[in-house]
Backbone as numpy.savetxt, mean C-alpha at the origin, in Angstrom:
# Nx Ny Nz CAx CAy CAz Cx Cy Cz
-5.00 25.59 12.33 -3.72 25.63 13.01 -2.97 24.30 12.86
-3.75 23.19 12.95 -3.13 21.89 12.82 -2.54 21.71 11.42
-3.27 22.20 10.39 -2.79 22.10 9.01 -1.51 22.90 8.84
-1.43 24.07 9.47 -0.23 24.89 9.38 0.95 24.19 10.02
0.73 23.53 11.15 1.84 22.82 11.80 2.31 21.64 10.97
1.38 20.95 10.28 1.78 19.85 9.40 2.58 20.36 8.21
2.15 21.50 7.65 2.90 22.08 6.53 4.28 22.53 6.98
4.37 23.08 8.18 5.67 23.50 8.70 6.57 22.29 8.92
6.03 21.22 9.46 6.80 19.99 9.67 7.27 19.42 8.33
6.38 19.39 7.34 6.73 18.89 6.01 7.84 19.75 5.39
7.72 21.06 5.52 8.75 21.96 4.99 10.08 21.74 5.68
10.06 21.61 7.00 11.30 21.38 7.75 11.95 20.06 7.36
11.14 19.03 7.15 11.69 17.74 6.74 12.30 17.82 5.35
11.64 18.51 4.43 12.20 18.67 3.09 13.51 19.46 3.13
13.55 20.50 3.96 14.78 21.29 4.08 15.91 20.44 4.65
15.61 19.65 5.66 16.64 18.77 6.23 17.13 17.77 5.19
16.22 17.23 4.41 16.61 16.30 3.34 17.48 17.00 2.30
17.12 18.22 1.94 17.92 19.01 0.99 19.35 19.20 1.50
19.47 19.58 2.76 20.79 19.81 3.33 21.59 18.51 3.44
20.93 17.42 3.78 21.62 16.13 3.84 22.11 15.68 2.46
21.27 15.84 1.46 21.65 15.42 0.12 22.78 16.27 -0.45
22.82 17.54 -0.08 23.89 18.41 -0.56 25.13 18.34 0.31
25.01 17.71 1.47 26.15 17.50 2.38 26.85 18.81 2.73
26.04 19.81 3.04 26.60 21.11 3.42 25.62 21.87 4.30
26.17 22.77 5.11 25.35 23.66 5.93 25.62 25.12 5.60
26.10 25.38 4.40 26.39 26.75 3.96 25.10 27.57 3.92
25.20 28.87 4.24 24.01 29.73 4.25 23.27 29.77 2.91
24.00 29.70 1.82 23.35 29.71 0.51 22.46 28.50 0.30
22.90 27.35 0.78 22.08 26.15 0.66 20.87 26.21 1.58
21.02 26.84 2.74 19.88 27.04 3.62 18.82 27.89 2.92
19.25 28.99 2.31 18.30 29.89 1.64 17.64 29.22 0.43
18.47 28.60 -0.42 17.93 27.93 -1.60 17.01 26.78 -1.19
17.43 25.99 -0.22 16.61 24.87 0.26 15.30 25.36 0.85
15.35 26.44 1.64 14.12 26.98 2.23 13.18 27.48 1.15
13.71 28.18 0.16 12.86 28.68 -0.93 12.22 27.52 -1.70
13.02 26.51 -2.01 12.49 25.36 -2.76 11.45 24.59 -1.95
11.75 24.34 -0.68 10.81 23.55 0.11 9.50 24.29 0.37
9.57 25.59 0.56 8.33 26.36 0.72 7.52 26.33 -0.57
8.20 26.51 -1.70 7.50 26.46 -2.99 6.89 25.07 -3.24
7.64 24.03 -2.92 7.13 22.67 -3.11 5.94 22.41 -2.19
6.05 22.83 -0.94 4.96 22.61 0.02 3.69 23.32 -0.41
3.81 24.58 -0.80 2.62 25.33 -1.22 2.10 24.84 -2.57
3.00 24.47 -3.47 2.59 24.02 -4.79 1.90 22.67 -4.80
2.22 21.83 -3.85 1.61 20.50 -3.81 0.45 20.39 -2.83
0.10 21.47 -2.15 -0.97 21.42 -1.15 -2.30 20.97 -1.76
-2.58 21.41 -2.97 -3.86 21.06 -3.59 -3.90 19.59 -4.02
-2.75 18.96 -4.18 -2.71 17.57 -4.63 -2.84 16.57 -3.49
-2.76 17.03 -2.27 -2.84 16.10 -1.15 -4.28 15.63 -0.97
-4.47 14.33 -0.80 -5.83 13.82 -0.63 -6.38 14.17 0.76
-7.64 13.90 0.91 -8.27 14.10 2.22 -7.64 13.15 3.23
-7.71 13.53 4.47 -7.15 12.68 5.53 -7.98 11.43 5.69
-7.30 10.35 5.99 -7.99 9.09 6.26 -8.67 9.18 7.62
-9.82 8.60 7.71 -10.55 8.57 8.97 -10.82 7.10 9.34
-9.80 6.40 9.83 -10.01 4.99 10.16 -10.91 4.82 11.38
-11.74 3.80 11.31 -12.62 3.44 12.42 -12.20 2.05 12.88
-12.64 1.64 14.03 -12.42 0.27 14.53 -10.94 -0.11 14.51
-10.16 0.54 15.33 -8.73 0.27 15.36 -8.42 -1.15 15.82
-9.29 -1.76 16.60 -9.09 -3.15 17.00 -9.14 -4.08 15.78
-10.02 -3.76 14.84 -10.09 -4.53 13.59 -8.79 -4.36 12.81
-8.21 -3.16 12.84 -6.94 -2.92 12.15 -5.81 -3.75 12.76
-5.80 -3.85 14.08 -4.77 -4.65 14.75 -4.95 -6.12 14.40
-6.20 -6.58 14.40 -6.48 -7.97 14.04 -6.08 -8.24 12.58
-6.37 -7.29 11.69 -5.98 -7.43 10.28 -4.47 -7.50 10.14
-3.75 -6.71 10.91 -2.29 -6.76 10.88 -1.79 -8.15 11.25
-2.38 -8.75 12.27 -2.00 -10.11 12.65 -2.29 -11.12 11.55
-3.46 -10.99 10.92 -3.82 -11.89 9.81 -2.82 -11.74 8.67
-2.47 -10.51 8.34 -1.54 -10.26 7.24 -0.16 -10.84 7.56
0.31 -10.66 8.79 1.62 -11.21 9.15 1.64 -12.74 9.07
0.56 -13.38 9.51 0.47 -14.84 9.40 0.43 -15.25 7.93
-0.36 -14.53 7.12 -0.45 -14.87 5.69 0.88 -14.67 4.97
1.62 -13.63 5.34 2.93 -13.41 4.72 3.87 -14.56 5.07
3.83 -15.00 6.32 4.68 -16.13 6.73 4.31 -17.40 5.97
3.01 -17.69 5.90 2.56 -18.87 5.15 2.93 -18.77 3.68
2.78 -17.59 3.10 3.10 -17.41 1.69 4.58 -17.57 1.42
5.41 -17.12 2.34 6.86 -17.33 2.17 7.18 -18.81 2.08
6.56 -19.60 2.93 6.78 -21.05 2.91 6.24 -21.66 1.61
5.05 -21.22 1.19 4.46 -21.75 -0.04 5.28 -21.38 -1.27
5.76 -20.14 -1.33 6.59 -19.71 -2.47 7.90 -20.49 -2.50
8.48 -20.72 -1.34 9.71 -21.52 -1.29 9.44 -22.92 -1.83
8.28 -23.48 -1.50 7.92 -24.80 -2.01 7.74 -24.81 -3.52
7.16 -23.74 -4.06 6.97 -23.65 -5.51 8.32 -23.51 -6.22
9.17 -22.67 -5.68 10.46 -22.41 -6.33 11.40 -23.60 -6.19
11.46 -24.18 -5.02 12.40 -25.27 -4.77 11.82 -26.65 -5.10
10.51 -26.70 -5.30 9.86 -27.98 -5.56 9.98 -28.41 -7.02
9.22 -29.43 -7.38 9.25 -29.95 -8.75 8.81 -28.89 -9.77
9.36 -28.96 -10.97 9.08 -27.97 -12.01 7.61 -27.97 -12.43
6.91 -29.06 -12.31 5.51 -29.12 -12.75 4.60 -28.20 -11.92
5.01 -27.87 -10.71 4.19 -26.97 -9.87 4.27 -25.53 -10.34
5.25 -25.18 -11.13 5.44 -23.79 -11.55 4.53 -23.38 -12.69
3.81 -24.29 -13.28 3.00 -24.00 -14.46 1.63 -23.41 -14.12
1.33 -23.19 -12.86 -0.01 -22.76 -12.48 -0.12 -21.28 -12.13
0.79 -20.45 -12.56 0.66 -19.03 -12.25 -0.26 -18.37 -13.28
-0.85 -17.26 -12.88 -1.73 -16.57 -13.81 -2.40 -15.36 -13.19
-3.09 -14.62 -14.05 -3.85 -13.45 -13.63 -5.29 -13.86 -13.36
-5.91 -13.15 -12.45 -7.32 -13.39 -12.17 -7.99 -12.10 -11.76
-9.29 -12.04 -11.98 -10.08 -10.86 -11.59 -10.91 -11.20 -10.36
-10.95 -10.24 -9.45 -11.72 -10.41 -8.21 -12.70 -9.25 -8.10
-14.00 -9.52 -8.01 -14.95 -8.42 -7.81 -14.80 -7.87 -6.39
-14.69 -6.55 -6.27 -14.53 -5.96 -4.94 -15.58 -4.87 -4.72
-15.91 -4.67 -3.46 -16.88 -3.66 -3.07 -16.22 -2.46 -2.39
-14.97 -2.59 -2.04 -14.23 -1.53 -1.35 -14.04 -0.34 -2.28
-14.40 0.87 -1.83 -14.29 2.06 -2.66 -13.39 3.14 -2.06
-13.15 3.07 -0.78 -12.34 4.09 -0.12 -10.91 4.05 -0.66
-10.35 5.20 -1.08 -9.00 5.19 -1.66 -7.93 4.70 -0.68
-8.09 4.99 0.60 -7.11 4.51 1.58 -7.25 3.00 1.80
-8.47 2.52 1.78 -8.69 1.08 1.88 -8.12 0.34 0.68
-8.31 0.92 -0.52 -7.75 0.31 -1.72 -6.23 0.32 -1.69
-5.65 1.42 -1.20 -4.19 1.49 -1.09 -3.68 0.45 -0.10
-4.39 0.29 1.02 -3.98 -0.73 2.00 -4.12 -2.13 1.42
-5.18 -2.37 0.66 -5.36 -3.68 0.02 -4.25 -3.94 -0.99
-3.87 -2.92 -1.74 -2.76 -3.07 -2.70 -1.47 -3.42 -1.97
-1.21 -2.76 -0.86 0.00 -3.05 -0.08 -0.03 -4.47 0.47
-1.17 -4.89 0.99 -1.29 -6.23 1.56 -1.05 -7.28 0.48
-1.71 -7.13 -0.66 -1.58 -8.13 -1.73 -0.16 -8.17 -2.26
0.44 -7.01 -2.47 1.79 -6.97 -3.03 2.83 -7.43 -2.01
2.60 -7.18 -0.73 3.56 -7.59 0.30 3.51 -9.09 0.57
2.43 -9.72 0.18 2.31 -11.16 0.39 3.03 -11.88 -0.74
4.06 -12.65 -0.43 4.82 -13.34 -1.49 3.92 -14.23 -2.34
4.15 -14.17 -3.64 3.38 -14.99 -4.57 2.19 -14.28 -5.16
1.89 -13.07 -4.70 0.78 -12.30 -5.26 1.23 -10.89 -5.57
0.65 -10.32 -6.63 0.96 -8.94 -7.02 -0.33 -8.28 -7.48
-0.58 -7.08 -6.99 -1.71 -6.26 -7.45 -1.36 -5.82 -8.85
-2.19 -6.17 -9.84 -1.90 -5.83 -11.23 -2.75 -4.69 -11.76
-3.88 -4.43 -11.14 -4.69 -3.31 -11.62 -6.08 -3.31 -11.04
-6.74 -2.18 -11.23 -8.11 -1.99 -10.79 -8.89 -1.50 -12.00
-10.05 -2.07 -12.24 -10.84 -1.68 -13.41 -11.24 -0.21 -13.28
-11.50 0.47 -14.41 -11.85 1.90 -14.35 -13.07 2.19 -13.47
-14.02 1.26 -13.41 -15.19 1.49 -12.56 -14.93 1.12 -11.10
-13.77 0.55 -10.82 -13.40 0.19 -9.45 -14.06 -1.08 -8.94
-14.72 -1.83 -9.81 -15.44 -3.01 -9.38 -14.67 -4.31 -9.46
-13.57 -4.32 -10.21 -12.79 -5.55 -10.37 -11.32 -5.28 -10.13
-10.73 -6.15 -9.37 -9.31 -6.09 -9.05 -8.62 -7.20 -9.83
-7.50 -6.88 -10.48 -6.72 -7.89 -11.18 -5.45 -8.15 -10.38
-5.21 -9.43 -10.07 -3.99 -9.80 -9.37 -3.30 -10.92 -10.14
-2.01 -11.03 -9.91 -1.25 -12.16 -10.45 -0.89 -13.05 -9.28
-1.13 -14.34 -9.46 -0.85 -15.31 -8.40 0.17 -16.31 -8.92
1.22 -16.52 -8.15 2.28 -17.44 -8.55 1.80 -18.88 -8.61
0.99 -19.29 -7.65 0.52 -20.68 -7.59 -1.00 -20.68 -7.62
-1.55 -20.45 -8.80 -3.00 -20.31 -8.98 -3.63 -21.68 -9.20
-4.08 -22.30 -8.12 -4.73 -23.61 -8.18 -6.25 -23.47 -8.21
-6.78 -22.60 -7.34 -8.22 -22.48 -7.17 -8.59 -21.01 -7.09
-9.19 -20.48 -8.17 -9.55 -19.06 -8.20 -10.58 -18.71 -7.13
-11.54 -19.58 -6.90 -12.57 -19.31 -5.89 -11.96 -19.16 -4.50
-10.95 -19.95 -4.20 -10.29 -19.85 -2.90 -9.60 -18.49 -2.76
-8.99 -18.03 -3.84 -8.34 -16.71 -3.80 -9.36 -15.60 -3.64
-10.49 -15.72 -4.33 -11.54 -14.70 -4.20 -12.04 -14.66 -2.76
-12.30 -15.83 -2.17 -12.75 -15.87 -0.77 -11.70 -15.27 0.16
-10.43 -15.59 -0.09 -9.36 -15.08 0.77 -9.31 -13.56 0.72
-9.28 -13.00 -0.48 -9.18 -11.54 -0.62 -10.41 -10.86 -0.02
-11.60 -11.37 -0.34 -12.82 -10.72 0.11 -13.04 -10.84 1.62
-12.80 -12.01 2.18 -13.12 -12.22 3.59 -11.98 -11.86 4.53
-10.76 -12.17 4.15 -9.63 -11.92 5.06 -9.12 -10.49 4.98
-9.27 -9.84 3.81 -8.68 -8.50 3.64 -9.73 -7.43 3.37
-10.59 -7.65 2.38 -11.53 -6.59 1.99 -12.54 -6.28 3.09
-13.13 -7.29 3.69 -14.14 -7.06 4.72 -13.59 -6.26 5.90
-12.42 -6.63 6.48 -11.89 -5.80 7.57 -11.52 -4.38 7.11
-11.01 -4.24 5.89 -10.67 -2.91 5.40 -11.91 -2.04 5.25
-13.02 -2.65 4.85 -14.27 -1.89 4.77 -14.74 -1.46 6.16
-14.56 -2.32 7.16 -14.91 -1.94 8.53 -14.04 -0.79 9.01
-12.77 -0.80 8.62 -11.83 0.21 9.09 -12.06 1.55 8.40
-12.25 1.54 7.09 -12.25 2.79 6.33 -13.61 3.28 5.86
-14.63 2.45 5.87 -15.93 2.92 5.34 -16.99 2.98 6.41
């Protein structure tokens, strides 16, 4: 029953979006939009992943605080790199980080955290899922970055999702 209500909500949201994008409330658009949204909802049902089952919500709240502080610090550091002397800009690069996180939702959250933090970008995950590639704007110490990712982000995400 809960799945049916979610599908109905998704269909209603798609229909509302259809009507907004077409800027009309004509009956023909209601019918066409309803037919399309029902077809899209049923056609994509098999592609939806399993629901996330987060544990330890207090850890998630603490992780959110850590991420917000890190984003603030990174904004200041990136401003220093951009506005500072040109010699500081020569230290950007890619690096690989071994990770143990396997949950797809945890990996997605880690990708969002890394990409949302100024000066870092998630560049890829190895096919076996054991190595993460990131680009760092101010890459001074690779070991420090590995410790940061593993201890500040990966460990709490593993507590939350695994």
